Coordinates of C-alpha atoms and ligand atoms in Angstrom, one line a residue:
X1 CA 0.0 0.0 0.0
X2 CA 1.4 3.8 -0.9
X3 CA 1.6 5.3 2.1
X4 CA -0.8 8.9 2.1
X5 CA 1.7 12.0 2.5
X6 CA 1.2 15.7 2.4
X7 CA 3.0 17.7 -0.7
X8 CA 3.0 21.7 0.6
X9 CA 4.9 22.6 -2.0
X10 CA 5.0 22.3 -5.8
X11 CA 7.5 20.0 -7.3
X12 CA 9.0 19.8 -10.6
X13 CA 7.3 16.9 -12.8
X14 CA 10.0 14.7 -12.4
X15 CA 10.2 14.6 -8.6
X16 CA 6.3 14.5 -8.4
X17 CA 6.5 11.8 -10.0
X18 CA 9.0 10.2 -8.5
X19 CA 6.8 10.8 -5.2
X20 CA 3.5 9.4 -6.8
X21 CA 5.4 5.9 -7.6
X22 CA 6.3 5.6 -4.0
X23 CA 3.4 7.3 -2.2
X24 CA -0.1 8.3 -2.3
X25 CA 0.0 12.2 -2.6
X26 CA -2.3 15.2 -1.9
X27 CA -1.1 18.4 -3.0
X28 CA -2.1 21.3 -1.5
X29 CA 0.1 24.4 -2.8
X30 CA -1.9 27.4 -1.5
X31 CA -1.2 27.8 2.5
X32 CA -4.3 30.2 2.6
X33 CA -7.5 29.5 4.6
X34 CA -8.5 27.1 2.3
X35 CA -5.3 25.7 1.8
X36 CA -4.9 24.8 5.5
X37 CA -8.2 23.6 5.6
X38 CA -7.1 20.8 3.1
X39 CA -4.3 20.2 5.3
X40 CA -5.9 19.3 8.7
X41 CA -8.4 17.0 6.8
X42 CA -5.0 15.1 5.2
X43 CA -3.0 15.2 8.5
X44 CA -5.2 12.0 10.6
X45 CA -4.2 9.9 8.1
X46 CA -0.6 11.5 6.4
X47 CA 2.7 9.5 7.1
X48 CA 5.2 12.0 5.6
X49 CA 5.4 15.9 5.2
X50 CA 7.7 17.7 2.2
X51 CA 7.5 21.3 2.2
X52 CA 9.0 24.4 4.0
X53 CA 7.8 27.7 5.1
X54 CA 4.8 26.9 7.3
X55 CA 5.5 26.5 11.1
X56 CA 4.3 22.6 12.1
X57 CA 3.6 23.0 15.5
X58 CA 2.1 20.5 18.5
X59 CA -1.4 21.9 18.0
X60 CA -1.1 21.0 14.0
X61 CA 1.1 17.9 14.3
X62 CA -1.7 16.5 17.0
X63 CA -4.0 16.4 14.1
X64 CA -1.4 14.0 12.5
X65 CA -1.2 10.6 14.9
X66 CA 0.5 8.7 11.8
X67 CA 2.7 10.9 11.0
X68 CA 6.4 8.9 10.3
X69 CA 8.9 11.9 8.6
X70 CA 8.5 15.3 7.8
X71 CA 10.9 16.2 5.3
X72 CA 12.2 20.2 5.2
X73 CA 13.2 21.8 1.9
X74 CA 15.5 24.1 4.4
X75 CA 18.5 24.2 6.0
X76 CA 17.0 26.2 8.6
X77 CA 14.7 24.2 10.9
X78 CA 13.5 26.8 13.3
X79 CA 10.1 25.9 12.0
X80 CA 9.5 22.7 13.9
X81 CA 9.3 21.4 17.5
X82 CA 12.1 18.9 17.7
X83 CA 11.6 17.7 21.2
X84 CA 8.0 17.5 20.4
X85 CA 8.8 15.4 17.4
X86 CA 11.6 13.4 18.8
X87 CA 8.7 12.7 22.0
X88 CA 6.8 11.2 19.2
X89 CA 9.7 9.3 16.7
X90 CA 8.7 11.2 13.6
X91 CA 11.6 11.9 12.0
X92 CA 12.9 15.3 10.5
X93 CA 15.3 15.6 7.7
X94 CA 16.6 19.3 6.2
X95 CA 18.4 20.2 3.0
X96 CA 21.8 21.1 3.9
X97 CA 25.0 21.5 1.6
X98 CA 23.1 21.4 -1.7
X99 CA 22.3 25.4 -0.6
X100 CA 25.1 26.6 1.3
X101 CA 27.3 28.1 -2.4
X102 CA 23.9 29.5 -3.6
X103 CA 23.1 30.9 -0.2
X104 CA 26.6 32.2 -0.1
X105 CA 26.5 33.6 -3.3
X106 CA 23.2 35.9 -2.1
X107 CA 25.3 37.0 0.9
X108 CA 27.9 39.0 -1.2
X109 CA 25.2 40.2 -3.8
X110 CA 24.1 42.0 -0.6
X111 CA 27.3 43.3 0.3
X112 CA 28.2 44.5 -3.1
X113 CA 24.3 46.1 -3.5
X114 CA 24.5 47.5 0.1
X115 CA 28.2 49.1 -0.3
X116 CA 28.1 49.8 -4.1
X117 CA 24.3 51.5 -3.5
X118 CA 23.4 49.3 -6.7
X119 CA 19.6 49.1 -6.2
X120 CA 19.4 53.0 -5.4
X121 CA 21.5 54.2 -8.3
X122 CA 20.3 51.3 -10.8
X123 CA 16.9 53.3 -9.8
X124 CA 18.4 56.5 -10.3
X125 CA 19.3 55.1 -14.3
X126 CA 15.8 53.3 -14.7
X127 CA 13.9 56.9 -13.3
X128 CA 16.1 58.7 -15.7
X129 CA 17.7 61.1 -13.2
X130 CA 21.5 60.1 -14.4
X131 CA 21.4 63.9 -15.8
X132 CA 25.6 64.1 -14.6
X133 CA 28.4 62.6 -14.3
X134 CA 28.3 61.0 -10.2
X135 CA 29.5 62.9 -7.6
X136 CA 30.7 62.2 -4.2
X137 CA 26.5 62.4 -3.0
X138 CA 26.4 58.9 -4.8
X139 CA 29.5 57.1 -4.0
X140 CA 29.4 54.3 -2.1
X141 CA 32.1 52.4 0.1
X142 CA 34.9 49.9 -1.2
X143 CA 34.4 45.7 -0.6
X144 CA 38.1 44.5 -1.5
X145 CA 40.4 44.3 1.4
X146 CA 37.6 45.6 4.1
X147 CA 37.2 43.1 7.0
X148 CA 34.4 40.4 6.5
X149 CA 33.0 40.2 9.9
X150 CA 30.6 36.7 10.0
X151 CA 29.0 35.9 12.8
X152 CA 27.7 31.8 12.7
X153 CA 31.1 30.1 11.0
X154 CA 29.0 26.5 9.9
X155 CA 29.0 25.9 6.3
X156 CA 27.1 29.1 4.8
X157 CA 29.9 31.0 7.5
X158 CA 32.8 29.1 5.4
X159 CA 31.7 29.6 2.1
X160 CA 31.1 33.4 2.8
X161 CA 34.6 33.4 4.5
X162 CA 36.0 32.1 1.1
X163 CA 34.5 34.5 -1.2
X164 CA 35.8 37.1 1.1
X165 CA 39.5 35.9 1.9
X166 CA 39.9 34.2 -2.3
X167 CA 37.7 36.8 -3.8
X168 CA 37.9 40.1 -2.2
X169 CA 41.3 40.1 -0.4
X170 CA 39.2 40.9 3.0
X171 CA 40.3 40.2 6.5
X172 CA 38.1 37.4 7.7
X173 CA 37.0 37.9 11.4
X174 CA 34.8 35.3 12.6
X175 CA 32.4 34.6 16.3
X176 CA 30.6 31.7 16.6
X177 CA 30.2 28.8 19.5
X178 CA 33.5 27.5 19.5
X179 CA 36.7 28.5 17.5
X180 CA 37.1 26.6 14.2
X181 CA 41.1 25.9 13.4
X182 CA 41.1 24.9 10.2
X183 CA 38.6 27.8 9.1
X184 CA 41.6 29.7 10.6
X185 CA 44.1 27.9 8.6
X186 CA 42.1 28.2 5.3
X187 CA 41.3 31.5 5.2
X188 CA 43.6 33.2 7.9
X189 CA 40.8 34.0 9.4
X190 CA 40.4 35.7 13.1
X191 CA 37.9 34.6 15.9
X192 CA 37.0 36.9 18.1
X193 CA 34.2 38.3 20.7
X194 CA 31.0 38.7 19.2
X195 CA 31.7 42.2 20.6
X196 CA 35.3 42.8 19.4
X197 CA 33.5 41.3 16.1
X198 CA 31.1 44.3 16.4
X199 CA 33.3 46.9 16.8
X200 CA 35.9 45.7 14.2
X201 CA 34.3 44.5 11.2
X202 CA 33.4 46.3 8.1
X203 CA 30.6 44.5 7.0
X204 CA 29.0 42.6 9.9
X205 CA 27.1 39.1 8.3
X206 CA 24.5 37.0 9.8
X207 CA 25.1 33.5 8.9
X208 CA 23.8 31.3 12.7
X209 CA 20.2 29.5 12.5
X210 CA 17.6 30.8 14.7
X211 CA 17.1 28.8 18.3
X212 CA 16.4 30.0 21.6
X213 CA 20.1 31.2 22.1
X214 CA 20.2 33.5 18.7
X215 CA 16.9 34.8 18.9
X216 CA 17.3 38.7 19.4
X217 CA 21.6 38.2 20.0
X218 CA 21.5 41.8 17.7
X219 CA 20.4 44.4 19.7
X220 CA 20.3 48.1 20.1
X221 CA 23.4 47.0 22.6
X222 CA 24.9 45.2 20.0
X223 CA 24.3 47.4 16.6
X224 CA 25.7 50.2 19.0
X225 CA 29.0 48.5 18.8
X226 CA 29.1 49.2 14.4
X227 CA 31.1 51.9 13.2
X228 CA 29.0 54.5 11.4
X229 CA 31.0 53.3 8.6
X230 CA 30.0 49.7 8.9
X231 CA 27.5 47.7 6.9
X232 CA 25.0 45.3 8.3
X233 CA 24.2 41.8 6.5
X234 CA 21.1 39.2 7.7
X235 CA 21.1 35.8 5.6
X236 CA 20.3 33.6 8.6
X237 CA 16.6 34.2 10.4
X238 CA 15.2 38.2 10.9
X239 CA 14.2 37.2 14.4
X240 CA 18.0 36.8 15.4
X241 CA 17.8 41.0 15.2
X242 CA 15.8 43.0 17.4
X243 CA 14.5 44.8 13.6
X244 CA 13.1 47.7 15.2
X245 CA 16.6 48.5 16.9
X246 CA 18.3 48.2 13.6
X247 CA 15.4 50.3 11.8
X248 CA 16.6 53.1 14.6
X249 CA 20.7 52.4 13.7
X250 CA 19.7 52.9 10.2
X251 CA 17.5 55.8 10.0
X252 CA 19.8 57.5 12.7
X253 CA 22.7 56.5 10.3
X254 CA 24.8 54.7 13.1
X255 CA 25.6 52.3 10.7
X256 CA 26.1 53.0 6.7
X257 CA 23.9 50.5 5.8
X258 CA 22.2 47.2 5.8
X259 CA 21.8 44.4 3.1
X260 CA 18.8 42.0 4.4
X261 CA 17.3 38.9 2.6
X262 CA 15.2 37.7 6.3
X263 CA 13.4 39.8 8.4
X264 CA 11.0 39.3 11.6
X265 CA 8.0 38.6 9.9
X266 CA 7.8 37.5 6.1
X267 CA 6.5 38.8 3.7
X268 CA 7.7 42.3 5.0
X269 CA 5.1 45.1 5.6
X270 CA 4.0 47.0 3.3
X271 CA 4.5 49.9 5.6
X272 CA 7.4 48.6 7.1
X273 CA 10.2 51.4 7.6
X274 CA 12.8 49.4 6.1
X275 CA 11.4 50.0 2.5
X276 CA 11.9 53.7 3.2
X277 CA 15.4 53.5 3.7
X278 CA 17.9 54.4 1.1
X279 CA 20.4 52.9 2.8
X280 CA 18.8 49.2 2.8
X281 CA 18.9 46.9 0.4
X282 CA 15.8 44.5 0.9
X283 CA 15.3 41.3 -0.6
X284 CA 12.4 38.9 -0.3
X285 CA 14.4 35.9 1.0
X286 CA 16.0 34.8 -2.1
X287 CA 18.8 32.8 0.1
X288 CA 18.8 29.3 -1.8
X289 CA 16.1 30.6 -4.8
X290 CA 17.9 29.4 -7.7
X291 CA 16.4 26.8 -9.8
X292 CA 19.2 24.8 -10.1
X293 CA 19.3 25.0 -5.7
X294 CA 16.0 24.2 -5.8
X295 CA 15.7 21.9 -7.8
X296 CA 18.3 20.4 -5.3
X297 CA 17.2 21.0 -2.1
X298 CA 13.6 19.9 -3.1
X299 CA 15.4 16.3 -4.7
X300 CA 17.6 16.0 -1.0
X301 CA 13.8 16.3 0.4
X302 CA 12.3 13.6 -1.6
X303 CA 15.4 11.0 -0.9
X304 CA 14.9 11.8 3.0
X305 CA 11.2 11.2 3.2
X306 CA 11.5 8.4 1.1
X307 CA 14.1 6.8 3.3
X308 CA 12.3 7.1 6.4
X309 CA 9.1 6.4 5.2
X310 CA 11.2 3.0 4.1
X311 CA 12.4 2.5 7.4
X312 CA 15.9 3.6 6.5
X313 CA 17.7 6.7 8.5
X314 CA 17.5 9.8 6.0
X315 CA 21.1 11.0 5.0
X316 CA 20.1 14.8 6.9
X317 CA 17.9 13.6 9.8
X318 CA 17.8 16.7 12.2
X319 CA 16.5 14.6 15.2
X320 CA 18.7 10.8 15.1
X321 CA 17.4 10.7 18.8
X322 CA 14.3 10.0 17.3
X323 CA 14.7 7.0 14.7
X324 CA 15.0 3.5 15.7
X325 CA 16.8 1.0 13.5
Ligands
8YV1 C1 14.2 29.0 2.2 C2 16.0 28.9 3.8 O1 13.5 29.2 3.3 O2 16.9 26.8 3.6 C3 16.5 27.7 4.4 O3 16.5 27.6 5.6 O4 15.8 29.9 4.6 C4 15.7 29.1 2.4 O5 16.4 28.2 1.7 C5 13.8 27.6 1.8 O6 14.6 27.2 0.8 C6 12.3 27.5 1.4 O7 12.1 26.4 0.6

């Protein structure tokens, strides 16, 4: 019998069909009302999960006394309840590695965009006021040899630190749980305080998941520490900012700038202030959203839920507490 799972987001033909040979699928792409309607009728009798973006929480999962995997097309699993799911055995795999270059690569488009003031002066072309040659009132502030300040040195860390130290000729300074040697080693990098880190770095990245320890670590404390010079970059979660601190550091220009791809709440606001800032380059969390990363990630997510829902141990289980042999 093909075990029922739950599909909340679209796959390529391919992998959906590679799902529908193995599994008994309902589809349900639109997390509206209506959408999460569908879902709680399909949960009493769903084995496996494959999406991302929706929280699963106890009061949801409850609904779900069958469930076997979940399987997250994220890195980040600040979305789920693991002690809740390890309490039950359902097993939680993430998509790790196949996004970390991709994810990377977004983390210096912001730090080009954000020192470079593409966005604002691309606009400035587009609304046709480039009426003269550019004057100091649009320059921005040089990338090559500044120091790369990255706070979270796991793999998205490392492959920021390499585009930085190969790429750009910057000074890597690095703060993260514990020192990391041969981080060190390969890109002579520096670890210090998260404070030092603060008051030291040029461009100051975000690259740590959320959990209870990194929610709200950048505060107005913290974002007191940046030069006025230095530039602010989030890649990880929004909530690891206290965003209305950082709306204050920007509009009271106590730091040059900010280049953000996560914020608290997503979608953003229309009203937020953030989209009133000329010195923030905002994008809507593009991190992995490439189609050959995708693609990728979304294929990683099939081969773990497929694997648990086999019985086998899923090559990125989050939770191993939770599977029995
Ligand atoms: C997207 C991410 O949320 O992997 C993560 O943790 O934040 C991003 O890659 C995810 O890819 C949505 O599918």
């Amino acid at each position: 019998m093909k075990k029922p799972i739950v599909l909340y987001k679209r796959l390529s033909p391919s992998l959906m069909a590679r799902l529908q040979a193995h599994t008994q699928v309902t589809l349900i792409e639109d997390l509206g009302d209506d959408g999460m309607a569908q879902l709680r009728a399909a949960l009493p009798e769903a084995r496996g999960l494959l999406g991302a973006s929706l929280k699963l929480d106890a009061a949801l999962l409850d609904l779900a006394p069958r469930l076997e995997a979940i399987a997250s097309v994220s890195v980040g699993v600040d979305n789920y309840d693991i002690d809740y799911l390890s309490r039950r055995r359902i097993l939680l795999s993430n998509t790790p590695d196949v996004l970390t270059e991709t994810t990377a690569d977004t983390g210096f488009a912001l730090i080009l965009a954000t020192a470079r003031r593409v966005v604002e002066l691309a606009n400035l072309v587009r609304d046709r006021q480039w009426t003269r040659n550019i004057g100091p009132l649009h320059f921005g502030s040089d990338v090559h040899g500044k120091k790369l300040g990255i706070i979270g040195m796991g793999r998205i860390g490392e492959a920021l630190a390499q585009r930085g130290h190969f790429g750009f000729g910057m000074p890597v300074l690095y703060h993260s749980q514990t020192p990391k040697p041969e981080v060190e080693r390969r890109f002579n990098a520096r670890y210090l305080g998260l404070r030092e880190l603060l008051q030291e770095a040029d461009f100051v990245c975000l690259t740590l998941p959320l959990t209870a320890q990194t929610q709200g670590l950048i505060g107005a404390g913290e974002l007191a520490l940046m030069r006025p010079d230095s530039i602010f970059i989030n890649i990880s979660r929004g909530k690891v900012v206290d965003e209305q601190a950082l709306i204050e550091a920007l509009h009271n220009h106590r730091i040059r700038g900010a280049g953000l791809d996560v914020f608290e709440h997503e979608p953003l606001a229309m009203d937020s202030p953030l989209l009133s800032l000329a010195n923030v380059v905002a994008t809507p969390h593009i991190g992995s959203a490439t189609h050959e990363t995708r693609e990728a990630m979304a294929r990683c997510a099939v081969d773990n839920l497929l694997a648990a829902l086999a019985g086998e141990r899923p090559s990125n289980l989050v939770n191993p507490q939770a599977y029995q042999h």
